Amino acid sequence: MAQKSKKSKSKRMSLKQKYKIVKKVKEHHKKKAKEDKKTGRKQKAPKDPGIPSAWPFKADLLKELDWEKQRAVAVDKQRKEERKRARVEAETNEADAEMTEQQANDSASMGDVAQKAEHKQQAYESNKRLKTSVQAVSSDRDSSRRAFYKEFMKVIDAADVVIEVLDARDPLSCRCLDVERLVRRSGADKKVILLLNKIDLVPREVAEAWLKYLREELPTVAFKCSTQKQASNLGQRHLPKAQSSDSALQGSQCLGANTLLQLLKNYTRNSDTKTAITVGVVGFPNVGKSSLLNSLKRTRVAQVGNTPGVTRAVQEVVLDKHLRLLDSPGIVFADSDSTGADAAAHALRNCVKIEKLEDAVLPVSEIVKRCPAKQLMAIYKVPTFDDTDQFLQHIALVRGKLKKGGTVDVQAAAKVVLQDWNDGRIPFYTMPPQREAQEGHAAAEVVTHWASDFDADQVFGDECTAVIDGLPSLEESSNYFQTQSNGPATASLEDMQQAAVPPSSSDDEEQAQDMDHTELPEPTPPKPASDQTAELYNASGQFNPHAARAMKKKTRKQQKRASGDAYDFAEAFGAKAAV
C-alpha cells in the first residue's frame, strides 16, 4: 500500500478558491456592519500603539510632541483673550451707541417715539402670531389629525381582530370606548381584545382586580413586553407555578405572549370564514404597541422608543401563515387645544413630548396632589415641602438644574419629575371603579358572547400561573401607592374625519381675510404639485410647454394622415393572410 508523503503540503490555491474566500470575507464584514447599525452598536476605534521603546529618537519625538501640545494650549488661550477683548469693546461701543440714541430720542418729540414703538410692537406680534400658527398648529395638529388618522383607519378597515393596548397602571385613562364602537360599526365580525401592558409595574392584587373588571366586557390579556436590546432572538418566558416568585418579572424577557397567541389561534380555528386573520394594534402613544410586535415576532421588526410619535405609519409584520400583525401610530384622541386639567392629563398619559411642553409645572402639580408627600420625599430624597413650587426647587437643587447666576430652573426640574412618572420610577397604580347592577348584567351577556369564540376559560386558567402569580403583592412591597385615575379617554371621531379632509379654496380665502381678527389662525395645507402647475400654466401670458408639445404632436399626425403616408395595419395584415 502506498504511503502518503510526509512533506509539508503546498499552500498554493487556485484563483477561483482565492476569490471565493475574498468574497465570503467581504460578505461577512458587510453583514456584521449591517447588524451593528441596526442594533446601534459602534465598532471601537483601533487603539493607538504609541511610540515603540526601541525607537532611536523616542526622547526627541516626545519632547517635540510636548512642545506642540504646549503651543496649542498657548494659542487657544490667546484666542480666548482676543475674543474677550473684542466682546468688551463691543459692549462699550453698544453702550456708547445707546447713550447717543437716548440723547437723540430725548431731543425728538414724544409723539413720534410712541408711534414708532406702536408700529414695532404690531409688526412683532403679527410675525410671532404667524410663526406660532405655522410651526405649532401645522406641525402638531395637521400631522396628528390628518396623517395619523388616515393610518389609524387603514388598520381598522384591514383588521379582523383589533388589540387595544392599555397601560396597567391606569387602564381606564388609556381605554377609548369610542374607538371600540368604531371597530364594531366598521364590521359585525370584527373582535376587540384588551391588552394590559406593563403588568410588571403594578402589584398582584391590582392586576387581578383590573383583569376581573375588564373581562366582564371584553377578553383581556396580561402582558409584559420584552425590553432586550438585541436585534433578534428576543426571549419569551412561560413561568410554571413552582418558579413563580417575587423576582420572576425582574428580567427583560417577554411574558404573556403564549396567552395572546393562544387566544388568536383559537379564534382562527373557531371562525368558519377565514383560516388566516389580520390583527391590528391600536392605542395611545407610548403604551407599547411596537414593543408588542417585537415581542411576538421575537425580532426587532418595529422601531421603538420612550417618547411618543416614534411610529409614523402602518407597519405590517407576518407572524406565521395564520396571523398578520398591523402596527398603527398612536393618536391623541382628545382636542389638542385643551388647557388646564385636560392638558395635564395628556402629559400624564405620555401623549405629548416632554420637550414640547410649554408649562411642565401644571402636570407636576397634579402628580403632587395625587401622590403622598412621604413617597415623593423618599423617591427624590428631598426635605418636606408645602406646595409644588417648593418641591420643584428642592429637586432642582438636588439634581443640579440651575440657570445662569445660580437660580433654580423650575421647568427643567418639572420635566425630570414628569419623565420619571412616565418611565415608572414613581410606583403608582389605580383601582377599577365599582359597577352598577345594570352594567353587571349587560357585561355578563357580553362575556358569554366572546368566551366561546376564543375558548377563554382554558387560556385564562393557564395565564394565572404563567404571569399573575409572579407579580409582587402589596404586603411584600410597600413602595406602591394608589392614585386617582385620569378618567376615561374620549374621541371626537367626526372632528377627526373633518380634520382629515383638506380645506377648500373658499375656506382659505375666508381664513386669509380673518387673519388679523384671530389670535391663532388655522394654517392652510400646501396645494398639490399638479394643482400648482396647472394654476401657473393657465395664467394669461404664460407659455405652457406641455400644451405646445401636445399640439405639435397632434398637428404632425394630421399632416401624416392628409399626405396618405400613414401605415394601414389592417390592409397590410389582410394582404399577408391572403398570401
Coordinates of C-alpha atoms in Angstrom, one line a residue:
M1 CA 0.0 0.0 0.0
A2 CA 1.5 3.4 -1.0
Q3 CA 2.3 5.7 1.9
K4 CA 1.4 9.4 1.9
S5 CA 4.2 11.8 1.7
K6 CA 5.3 13.4 5.0
K7 CA 6.5 16.5 3.3
S8 CA 4.7 19.8 4.0
K9 CA 1.8 20.4 1.6
S10 CA 1.9 23.4 -0.6
K11 CA -0.3 26.4 0.4
R12 CA -0.9 27.4 -3.2
M13 CA -4.5 27.5 -4.3
S14 CA -6.4 28.2 -7.4
L15 CA -7.7 31.7 -8.2
K16 CA -11.2 30.5 -8.0
Q17 CA -10.8 29.4 -4.4
K18 CA -8.9 32.6 -3.6
Y19 CA -11.5 35.0 -4.9
K20 CA -14.2 32.9 -3.3
I21 CA -12.6 33.4 0.1
V22 CA -12.3 37.1 -0.6
K23 CA -16.0 37.3 -1.5
K24 CA -17.0 35.4 1.7
V25 CA -14.9 37.7 3.9
K26 CA -16.4 40.8 2.3
E27 CA -20.0 39.5 2.7
H28 CA -19.2 38.7 6.4
H29 CA -17.9 42.2 7.1
K30 CA -21.0 43.7 5.3
K31 CA -23.4 41.6 7.3
K32 CA -21.7 42.5 10.6
A33 CA -21.7 46.2 9.8
K34 CA -25.4 46.0 8.9
E35 CA -26.2 44.3 12.3
D36 CA -24.2 46.8 14.2
K37 CA -26.0 49.6 12.5
K38 CA -29.4 48.1 13.3
T39 CA -28.6 47.4 16.9
G40 CA -26.9 50.8 17.4
R41 CA -23.5 49.4 18.4
K42 CA -20.4 51.1 17.1
Q43 CA -17.1 49.5 16.4
K44 CA -14.3 50.5 18.6
A45 CA -11.6 52.6 17.1
P46 CA -8.2 50.9 16.9
K47 CA -6.1 51.6 19.9
D48 CA -3.0 53.8 19.4
P49 CA 0.0 51.6 20.0
G50 CA 2.2 54.5 20.9
I51 CA 5.9 55.0 20.2
P52 CA 7.9 51.8 20.4
S53 CA 10.6 51.7 23.1
A54 CA 13.2 50.6 20.5
W55 CA 12.7 53.8 18.5
P56 CA 16.1 55.5 18.4
F57 CA 14.8 59.1 18.6
K58 CA 11.9 58.4 21.1
A59 CA 13.0 61.1 23.6
D60 CA 13.4 63.8 21.0
L61 CA 10.0 62.9 19.5
L62 CA 8.3 63.0 22.9
K63 CA 9.8 66.5 23.6
E64 CA 8.5 67.7 20.2
L65 CA 5.0 66.4 20.8
D66 CA 5.0 68.0 24.3
W67 CA 6.1 71.3 22.7
E68 CA 3.4 71.1 20.1
K69 CA 0.8 70.5 22.9
Q70 CA 2.0 73.5 24.9
R71 CA 2.0 75.6 21.8
A72 CA -1.6 74.6 21.0
V73 CA -2.7 75.5 24.6
A74 CA -1.0 78.9 24.3
V75 CA -2.7 79.6 21.0
D76 CA -6.0 78.7 22.4
K77 CA -5.5 80.9 25.5
Q78 CA -4.5 83.8 23.2
R79 CA -7.6 83.4 21.1
K80 CA -9.8 83.4 24.2
E81 CA -8.2 86.6 25.4
E82 CA -8.8 88.2 22.0
R83 CA -12.4 87.1 22.0
K84 CA -12.9 88.5 25.5
R85 CA -11.2 91.8 24.5
A86 CA -13.4 92.1 21.4
R87 CA -16.5 91.4 23.5
V88 CA -15.6 94.1 25.9
E89 CA -15.0 96.6 23.1
A90 CA -18.4 95.6 21.5
E91 CA -20.2 96.2 24.8
T92 CA -18.5 99.5 25.3
N93 CA -19.4 100.6 21.7
E94 CA -23.0 99.4 22.2
A95 CA -23.3 101.4 25.5
D96 CA -22.0 104.5 23.7
A97 CA -24.4 104.0 20.9
E98 CA -27.3 103.5 23.3
M99 CA -26.3 106.7 25.1
T100 CA -26.2 108.6 21.8
E101 CA -29.5 107.2 20.7
Q102 CA -31.1 108.1 24.0
Q103 CA -29.9 111.7 23.7
A104 CA -31.3 111.8 20.2
N105 CA -34.6 110.4 21.4
D106 CA -34.8 112.9 24.2
S107 CA -34.5 115.7 21.6
A108 CA -37.2 114.2 19.4
S109 CA -40.9 114.6 20.2
M110 CA -42.6 112.1 22.4
G111 CA -45.4 111.5 19.9
D112 CA -43.0 110.2 17.2
V113 CA -41.4 107.9 19.7
A114 CA -44.7 106.4 20.8
Q115 CA -45.9 106.0 17.2
K116 CA -42.7 104.1 16.2
A117 CA -42.9 101.9 19.3
E118 CA -46.5 101.0 18.5
H119 CA -45.7 100.1 14.9
K120 CA -42.8 97.9 16.0
Q121 CA -45.0 96.2 18.6
Q122 CA -47.7 95.5 16.0
A123 CA -45.2 94.1 13.5
Y124 CA -43.6 91.9 16.2
E125 CA -46.9 90.5 17.3
S126 CA -48.1 89.7 13.8
N127 CA -44.8 87.9 12.9
K128 CA -45.0 86.0 16.2
R129 CA -48.6 85.0 15.6
L130 CA -47.9 83.8 12.1
K131 CA -44.8 81.9 13.2
T132 CA -46.7 80.2 16.0
S133 CA -49.6 79.3 13.8
V134 CA -47.3 77.7 11.1
Q135 CA -45.0 75.8 13.4
A136 CA -47.2 74.7 16.4
V137 CA -50.6 74.3 14.8
S138 CA -49.4 73.0 11.4
S139 CA -46.9 70.5 12.8
D140 CA -48.9 69.1 15.7
R141 CA -52.5 69.4 14.6
D142 CA -52.1 68.6 10.9
S143 CA -49.7 65.7 11.4
S144 CA -51.6 64.2 14.3
R145 CA -55.1 64.7 13.0
R146 CA -54.7 64.1 9.3
A147 CA -51.8 61.8 8.6
F148 CA -52.2 59.7 11.8
Y149 CA -56.0 59.4 11.4
K150 CA -55.7 58.0 7.9
E151 CA -53.1 55.4 9.1
F152 CA -55.4 54.5 12.0
M153 CA -58.4 54.0 9.7
K154 CA -56.3 51.7 7.5
V155 CA -55.6 49.4 10.4
I156 CA -59.3 49.4 11.5
D157 CA -60.5 48.6 8.0
A158 CA -58.0 45.8 7.3
A159 CA -58.1 44.1 10.7
D160 CA -60.2 41.2 11.7
V161 CA -59.2 41.4 15.4
V162 CA -58.2 44.7 17.0
I163 CA -55.9 44.7 20.1
E164 CA -56.2 47.8 22.2
V165 CA -53.1 48.2 24.3
L166 CA -53.6 49.7 27.8
D167 CA -51.2 50.8 30.5
A168 CA -51.7 48.5 33.5
R169 CA -51.1 51.4 35.9
D170 CA -54.1 53.4 34.7
P171 CA -56.0 51.3 32.1
L172 CA -59.2 53.4 32.3
S173 CA -57.3 56.6 31.1
C174 CA -55.9 54.6 28.1
R175 CA -59.1 53.0 27.0
C176 CA -61.3 54.7 24.5
L177 CA -64.9 53.4 24.2
D178 CA -65.5 55.5 21.1
V179 CA -62.8 53.6 19.2
E180 CA -64.3 50.2 20.3
R181 CA -67.7 51.4 18.9
L182 CA -66.0 52.4 15.7
V183 CA -64.5 49.0 15.3
R184 CA -67.8 47.3 15.8
R185 CA -69.5 49.7 13.5
S186 CA -66.9 49.1 10.7
G187 CA -67.7 45.3 10.7
A188 CA -70.0 43.0 12.6
D189 CA -67.4 40.2 12.6
K190 CA -64.6 42.3 14.0
K191 CA -63.4 41.5 17.5
V192 CA -61.7 43.6 20.1
I193 CA -59.1 42.3 22.6
L194 CA -57.8 44.4 25.5
L195 CA -54.1 44.0 26.4
L196 CA -52.8 45.1 29.8
N197 CA -49.2 46.0 29.1
K198 CA -46.5 46.9 31.7
I199 CA -48.1 44.4 34.1
D200 CA -44.8 44.3 36.0
L201 CA -45.3 47.8 37.3
V202 CA -48.4 47.0 39.4
P203 CA -48.9 44.7 42.4
R204 CA -50.6 41.3 42.0
E205 CA -53.9 42.3 43.7
V206 CA -54.3 45.3 41.4
A207 CA -53.6 43.3 38.2
E208 CA -56.2 40.7 39.3
A209 CA -58.8 43.4 40.0
W210 CA -58.4 45.0 36.6
L211 CA -58.4 41.7 34.8
K212 CA -61.7 40.8 36.5
Y213 CA -63.2 44.2 35.8
L214 CA -62.2 44.3 32.1
R215 CA -63.0 40.6 31.3
E216 CA -66.6 41.3 32.2
E217 CA -66.8 43.3 28.9
L218 CA -64.0 42.0 26.6
P219 CA -61.2 39.4 26.5
T220 CA -58.3 40.9 28.4
V221 CA -54.7 39.6 28.4
A222 CA -51.9 40.5 30.9
F223 CA -48.7 41.2 29.1
K224 CA -45.1 42.4 29.6
C225 CA -43.2 43.4 26.5
S226 CA -39.6 42.4 26.0
T227 CA -37.0 45.1 26.9
Q228 CA -34.0 43.3 25.4
K229 CA -31.6 45.3 23.2
Q230 CA -30.5 42.7 20.7
A231 CA -31.8 42.7 17.2
S232 CA -33.1 39.1 17.1
N233 CA -33.9 36.1 19.4
L234 CA -35.9 38.1 21.9
G235 CA -36.8 35.9 24.9
Q236 CA -40.3 34.7 25.9
R237 CA -40.9 33.2 29.3
H238 CA -43.6 30.9 30.5
L239 CA -43.3 30.5 34.2
P240 CA -44.5 27.3 35.8
K241 CA -46.2 27.5 39.2
A242 CA -43.1 26.2 41.0
Q243 CA -41.0 29.1 39.7
S244 CA -43.4 31.9 40.4
S245 CA -41.9 34.3 42.9
D246 CA -41.3 38.0 43.7
S247 CA -38.3 38.2 41.3
A248 CA -39.9 36.4 38.4
L249 CA -40.7 39.5 36.5
Q250 CA -37.4 41.4 37.1
G251 CA -35.9 40.1 33.8
S252 CA -36.1 41.7 30.4
Q253 CA -37.9 38.9 28.6
C254 CA -41.5 38.9 27.4
L255 CA -44.4 37.4 29.4
G256 CA -47.9 36.7 28.3
A257 CA -47.2 36.0 24.7
N258 CA -48.4 32.4 24.9
T259 CA -51.8 33.5 26.2
L260 CA -52.3 36.1 23.5
L261 CA -51.2 33.8 20.7
Q262 CA -53.4 31.0 22.0
L263 CA -56.4 33.4 22.0
L264 CA -55.8 34.4 18.4
K265 CA -55.3 30.9 17.2
N266 CA -58.4 29.7 19.0
Y267 CA -60.4 32.4 17.2
T268 CA -58.8 31.4 13.8
R269 CA -59.9 27.8 14.4
N270 CA -63.4 28.7 15.5
S271 CA -64.1 31.2 12.8
D272 CA -65.6 29.4 9.7
T273 CA -64.9 32.2 7.2
K274 CA -61.1 32.6 7.3
T275 CA -58.1 30.4 8.0
A276 CA -55.8 33.4 8.4
I277 CA -56.6 36.7 10.2
T278 CA -55.2 40.2 10.4
V279 CA -54.6 41.6 13.8
G280 CA -54.5 45.4 14.2
V281 CA -52.8 47.0 17.2
V282 CA -54.1 50.4 18.4
G283 CA -53.8 52.6 21.4
F284 CA -52.4 55.8 22.9
P285 CA -48.8 56.8 22.1
N286 CA -46.1 55.1 24.2
V287 CA -48.2 52.3 25.6
G288 CA -46.1 49.6 23.9
K289 CA -47.7 48.8 20.5
S290 CA -44.4 48.5 18.6
S291 CA -42.8 46.6 21.5
L292 CA -45.7 44.1 21.4
L293 CA -45.0 43.4 17.7
N294 CA -41.3 42.8 18.5
S295 CA -42.1 40.6 21.4
L296 CA -44.5 38.4 19.4
K297 CA -42.1 38.2 16.4
R298 CA -39.1 37.8 18.7
T299 CA -37.2 40.2 16.5
R300 CA -36.8 44.0 16.3
V301 CA -39.0 44.5 13.3
A302 CA -40.5 47.8 14.5
Q303 CA -38.7 50.8 15.8
V304 CA -39.4 51.5 19.5
G305 CA -38.7 54.5 21.7
N306 CA -39.5 56.0 25.1
T307 CA -41.1 59.1 23.5
P308 CA -44.5 59.4 21.7
G309 CA -44.6 59.6 18.0
V310 CA -41.9 57.1 17.0
T311 CA -44.3 55.1 14.7
R312 CA -45.4 57.4 11.9
A313 CA -47.1 54.9 9.5
V314 CA -48.7 51.5 9.4
Q315 CA -46.2 48.6 9.8
E316 CA -47.0 45.1 8.7
V317 CA -45.5 42.0 10.4
V318 CA -46.2 38.5 9.2
L319 CA -46.1 36.2 12.3
D320 CA -46.9 33.0 10.6
K321 CA -49.3 31.7 7.9
H322 CA -52.3 32.3 10.1
L323 CA -51.5 35.6 11.7
R324 CA -50.6 39.0 10.2
L325 CA -50.0 42.0 12.6
L326 CA -50.5 45.7 11.8
D327 CA -49.0 48.4 13.9
S328 CA -50.6 51.8 13.9
P329 CA -49.3 55.2 15.1
G330 CA -50.6 56.4 18.4
I331 CA -53.3 59.1 18.2
V332 CA -54.2 61.6 20.9
F333 CA -58.0 61.3 20.7
A334 CA -58.7 64.5 22.6
D335 CA -58.5 68.1 21.5
S336 CA -55.0 69.4 21.0
D337 CA -56.0 72.9 22.1
S338 CA -57.2 71.8 25.5
T339 CA -55.8 73.6 28.5
G340 CA -55.8 73.3 32.3
A341 CA -56.6 69.8 33.7
D342 CA -57.1 68.3 30.2
A343 CA -53.6 69.4 29.1
A344 CA -52.2 68.0 32.4
A345 CA -54.0 64.7 31.7
H346 CA -52.5 64.4 28.2
A347 CA -49.0 65.0 29.7
L348 CA -49.5 62.3 32.4
R349 CA -50.7 59.8 29.7
N350 CA -47.3 60.5 27.9
C351 CA -49.2 61.6 24.8
V352 CA -47.1 64.7 24.4
K353 CA -43.4 65.0 24.1
I354 CA -42.0 66.5 27.3
E355 CA -39.6 68.7 25.3
K356 CA -42.5 70.4 23.6
L357 CA -44.4 71.3 26.8
E358 CA -44.7 75.0 27.3
D359 CA -45.6 74.6 31.0
A360 CA -44.4 71.4 32.6
V361 CA -45.3 72.6 36.1
L362 CA -49.0 72.1 35.6
P363 CA -48.9 68.2 35.2
V364 CA -46.4 68.0 38.1
S365 CA -48.8 69.9 40.3
E366 CA -51.4 67.1 39.5
I367 CA -48.7 64.5 40.5
V368 CA -48.1 66.3 43.8
K369 CA -51.9 66.3 44.5
R370 CA -52.3 62.6 43.8
C371 CA -49.1 61.2 45.4
P372 CA -48.4 61.1 49.1
A373 CA -45.7 63.5 50.1
K374 CA -43.7 60.9 52.0
Q375 CA -43.4 58.8 48.9
L376 CA -42.1 61.7 46.8
M377 CA -39.7 62.6 49.6
A378 CA -38.3 59.1 49.7
I379 CA -38.0 58.8 45.9
Y380 CA -36.2 62.1 45.3
K381 CA -34.5 62.4 48.8
V382 CA -35.8 65.9 49.4
P383 CA -36.9 67.6 52.6
T384 CA -40.5 68.4 53.4
F385 CA -42.4 70.8 51.2
D386 CA -45.6 72.8 51.3
D387 CA -46.5 73.2 47.6
T388 CA -45.4 72.3 44.1
D389 CA -43.0 75.2 43.7
Q390 CA -41.1 74.3 46.8
F391 CA -41.0 70.7 45.8
L392 CA -39.5 71.6 42.4
Q393 CA -37.0 73.9 43.9
H394 CA -35.7 71.1 46.2
I395 CA -35.4 68.8 43.1
A396 CA -33.6 71.4 41.1
L397 CA -31.1 71.8 43.9
V398 CA -30.6 68.0 44.3
R399 CA -30.4 67.3 40.5
G400 CA -28.3 70.4 39.7
K401 CA -31.0 72.0 37.5
L402 CA -29.7 75.6 37.8
K403 CA -29.8 78.6 35.5
K404 CA -27.1 81.2 34.9
G405 CA -26.4 83.0 38.1
G406 CA -27.3 80.0 40.4
T407 CA -31.1 80.4 40.2
V408 CA -33.2 77.2 40.1
D409 CA -34.7 76.0 36.8
V410 CA -38.2 75.0 37.8
Q411 CA -39.2 73.9 34.3
A412 CA -36.2 71.6 34.0
A413 CA -37.0 70.0 37.4
A414 CA -40.6 69.6 36.4
K415 CA -39.6 67.7 33.2
V416 CA -37.4 65.4 35.3
V417 CA -40.4 64.5 37.5
L418 CA -42.7 64.1 34.5
Q419 CA -40.1 61.8 32.8
D420 CA -39.9 59.7 36.0
W421 CA -43.7 59.4 36.1
N422 CA -43.8 58.1 32.5
D423 CA -40.9 55.7 33.0
G424 CA -42.3 54.0 36.0
R425 CA -39.8 55.3 38.6
I426 CA -42.8 56.6 40.6
P427 CA -44.6 53.4 41.5
F428 CA -48.3 54.3 41.4
Y429 CA -51.4 52.3 40.5
T430 CA -55.2 52.9 40.2
M431 CA -58.1 50.7 41.1
P432 CA -61.1 49.9 38.9
P433 CA -64.4 51.6 39.7
Q434 CA -67.5 49.9 41.1
R435 CA -70.1 48.7 38.6
E436 CA -73.8 49.2 38.9
A437 CA -76.3 46.3 38.8
Q438 CA -77.5 47.0 35.2
E439 CA -73.9 47.3 33.9
G440 CA -73.0 44.0 35.5
H441 CA -76.0 42.2 33.8
A442 CA -75.1 43.6 30.4
A443 CA -71.4 42.6 31.0
A444 CA -72.4 39.0 31.7
E445 CA -74.2 38.8 28.4
V446 CA -71.1 40.1 26.6
V447 CA -68.8 37.6 28.4
T448 CA -70.9 34.6 27.2
H449 CA -70.7 36.0 23.7
W450 CA -67.0 36.3 23.3
A451 CA -65.9 33.4 25.6
S452 CA -67.0 30.8 23.1
D453 CA -65.2 32.4 20.2
F454 CA -61.8 32.5 22.0
D455 CA -62.1 29.4 24.3
A456 CA -61.1 31.9 27.0
D457 CA -61.7 29.7 30.1
Q458 CA -58.8 27.3 29.5
V459 CA -56.5 30.0 28.2
F460 CA -57.0 32.4 31.1
G461 CA -56.7 29.5 33.6
D462 CA -53.1 28.9 32.3
E463 CA -52.4 32.6 32.4
C464 CA -52.8 32.8 36.2
T465 CA -49.8 30.5 36.8
A466 CA -47.7 32.0 33.9
V467 CA -47.9 35.7 34.6
I468 CA -50.1 36.8 37.5
D469 CA -48.5 34.6 40.2
G470 CA -45.1 36.1 39.5
L471 CA -46.2 39.7 40.5
P472 CA -45.3 41.0 43.9
S473 CA -48.1 41.5 46.4
L474 CA -49.0 44.7 48.2
E475 CA -47.9 43.2 51.5
E476 CA -44.4 42.2 50.1
S477 CA -43.7 45.6 48.6
S478 CA -44.5 48.8 50.3
N479 CA -43.3 51.1 47.5
Y480 CA -46.6 51.2 45.6
F481 CA -49.2 53.8 46.3
Q482 CA -52.7 54.3 44.9
T483 CA -53.7 57.4 43.0
Q484 CA -56.8 58.7 41.2
S485 CA -57.3 57.9 37.5
N486 CA -57.1 60.5 34.8
G487 CA -60.6 59.5 33.7
P488 CA -61.7 57.7 30.6
A489 CA -60.4 58.9 27.2
T490 CA -62.9 60.3 24.7
A491 CA -62.6 60.6 21.0
S492 CA -64.4 63.0 18.6
L493 CA -64.2 60.8 15.5
E494 CA -66.4 63.2 13.4
D495 CA -64.0 66.0 14.1
M496 CA -61.1 63.8 13.2
Q497 CA -62.7 62.9 9.9
Q498 CA -63.3 66.6 9.1
A499 CA -59.7 67.3 10.1
A500 CA -58.5 64.6 7.7
V501 CA -60.2 66.4 4.7
P502 CA -58.1 69.3 3.4
P503 CA -59.9 72.6 3.4
S504 CA -61.3 74.1 0.2
S505 CA -60.1 77.3 -1.6
S506 CA -63.0 79.3 -0.2
D507 CA -62.1 78.4 3.3
D508 CA -58.5 79.6 2.5
E509 CA -59.8 83.0 1.4
E510 CA -62.0 83.4 4.4
Q511 CA -59.1 82.4 6.6
A512 CA -56.9 84.9 5.0
Q513 CA -59.5 87.7 5.5
D514 CA -59.9 86.8 9.2
M515 CA -56.1 86.6 9.8
D516 CA -56.0 89.9 11.7
H517 CA -59.0 89.2 13.8
T518 CA -57.9 85.8 15.3
E519 CA -55.0 85.1 17.6
L520 CA -54.2 81.7 16.2
P521 CA -55.4 81.2 12.6
E522 CA -55.9 77.8 11.1
P523 CA -53.0 77.1 8.6
T524 CA -53.9 76.0 5.1
P525 CA -52.2 72.9 3.8
P526 CA -49.9 73.3 0.7
K527 CA -51.6 72.6 -2.6
P528 CA -50.6 69.5 -4.6
A529 CA -47.9 69.9 -7.2
S530 CA -50.3 69.2 -10.1
D531 CA -52.7 72.0 -9.0
Q532 CA -49.9 74.5 -8.6
T533 CA -48.6 73.6 -12.1
A534 CA -52.0 73.9 -13.7
E535 CA -52.6 77.2 -12.0
L536 CA -49.2 78.5 -13.1
Y537 CA -49.6 77.5 -16.8
N538 CA -53.2 78.7 -17.1
A539 CA -52.2 82.2 -16.2
S540 CA -52.5 84.8 -19.0
G541 CA -49.3 85.3 -21.0
Q542 CA -47.6 82.2 -19.6
F543 CA -46.1 79.7 -22.1
N544 CA -47.2 76.1 -21.4
P545 CA -44.5 73.7 -22.9
H546 CA -46.7 70.7 -22.3
A547 CA -49.7 72.1 -24.2
A548 CA -47.3 73.2 -27.1
R549 CA -45.7 69.8 -27.3
A550 CA -49.2 68.1 -27.4
M551 CA -50.4 70.5 -30.1
K552 CA -47.3 69.9 -32.2
K553 CA -47.7 66.1 -32.0
K554 CA -51.4 66.4 -33.0
T555 CA -50.5 68.6 -36.0
R556 CA -47.9 66.1 -37.2
K557 CA -50.4 63.3 -37.0
Q558 CA -53.0 65.3 -39.0
Q559 CA -50.4 66.1 -41.7
K560 CA -49.3 62.5 -42.0
R561 CA -52.9 61.3 -42.4
A562 CA -53.5 64.0 -45.1
S563 CA -50.5 63.0 -47.1
G564 CA -51.5 59.3 -47.0
D565 CA -48.2 58.2 -45.7
A566 CA -49.8 56.6 -42.7
Y567 CA -49.2 52.8 -42.4
D568 CA -52.5 50.8 -42.7
F569 CA -52.1 47.8 -40.4
A570 CA -55.5 46.2 -41.4
E571 CA -54.6 46.4 -45.1
A572 CA -51.1 45.0 -44.6
F573 CA -52.1 42.1 -42.4
G574 CA -55.0 41.3 -44.8
A575 CA -52.6 41.1 -47.7
K576 CA -50.3 38.7 -45.7
A577 CA -53.2 36.5 -44.8
A578 CA -54.3 36.3 -48.4
V579 CA -50.9 35.2 -49.5

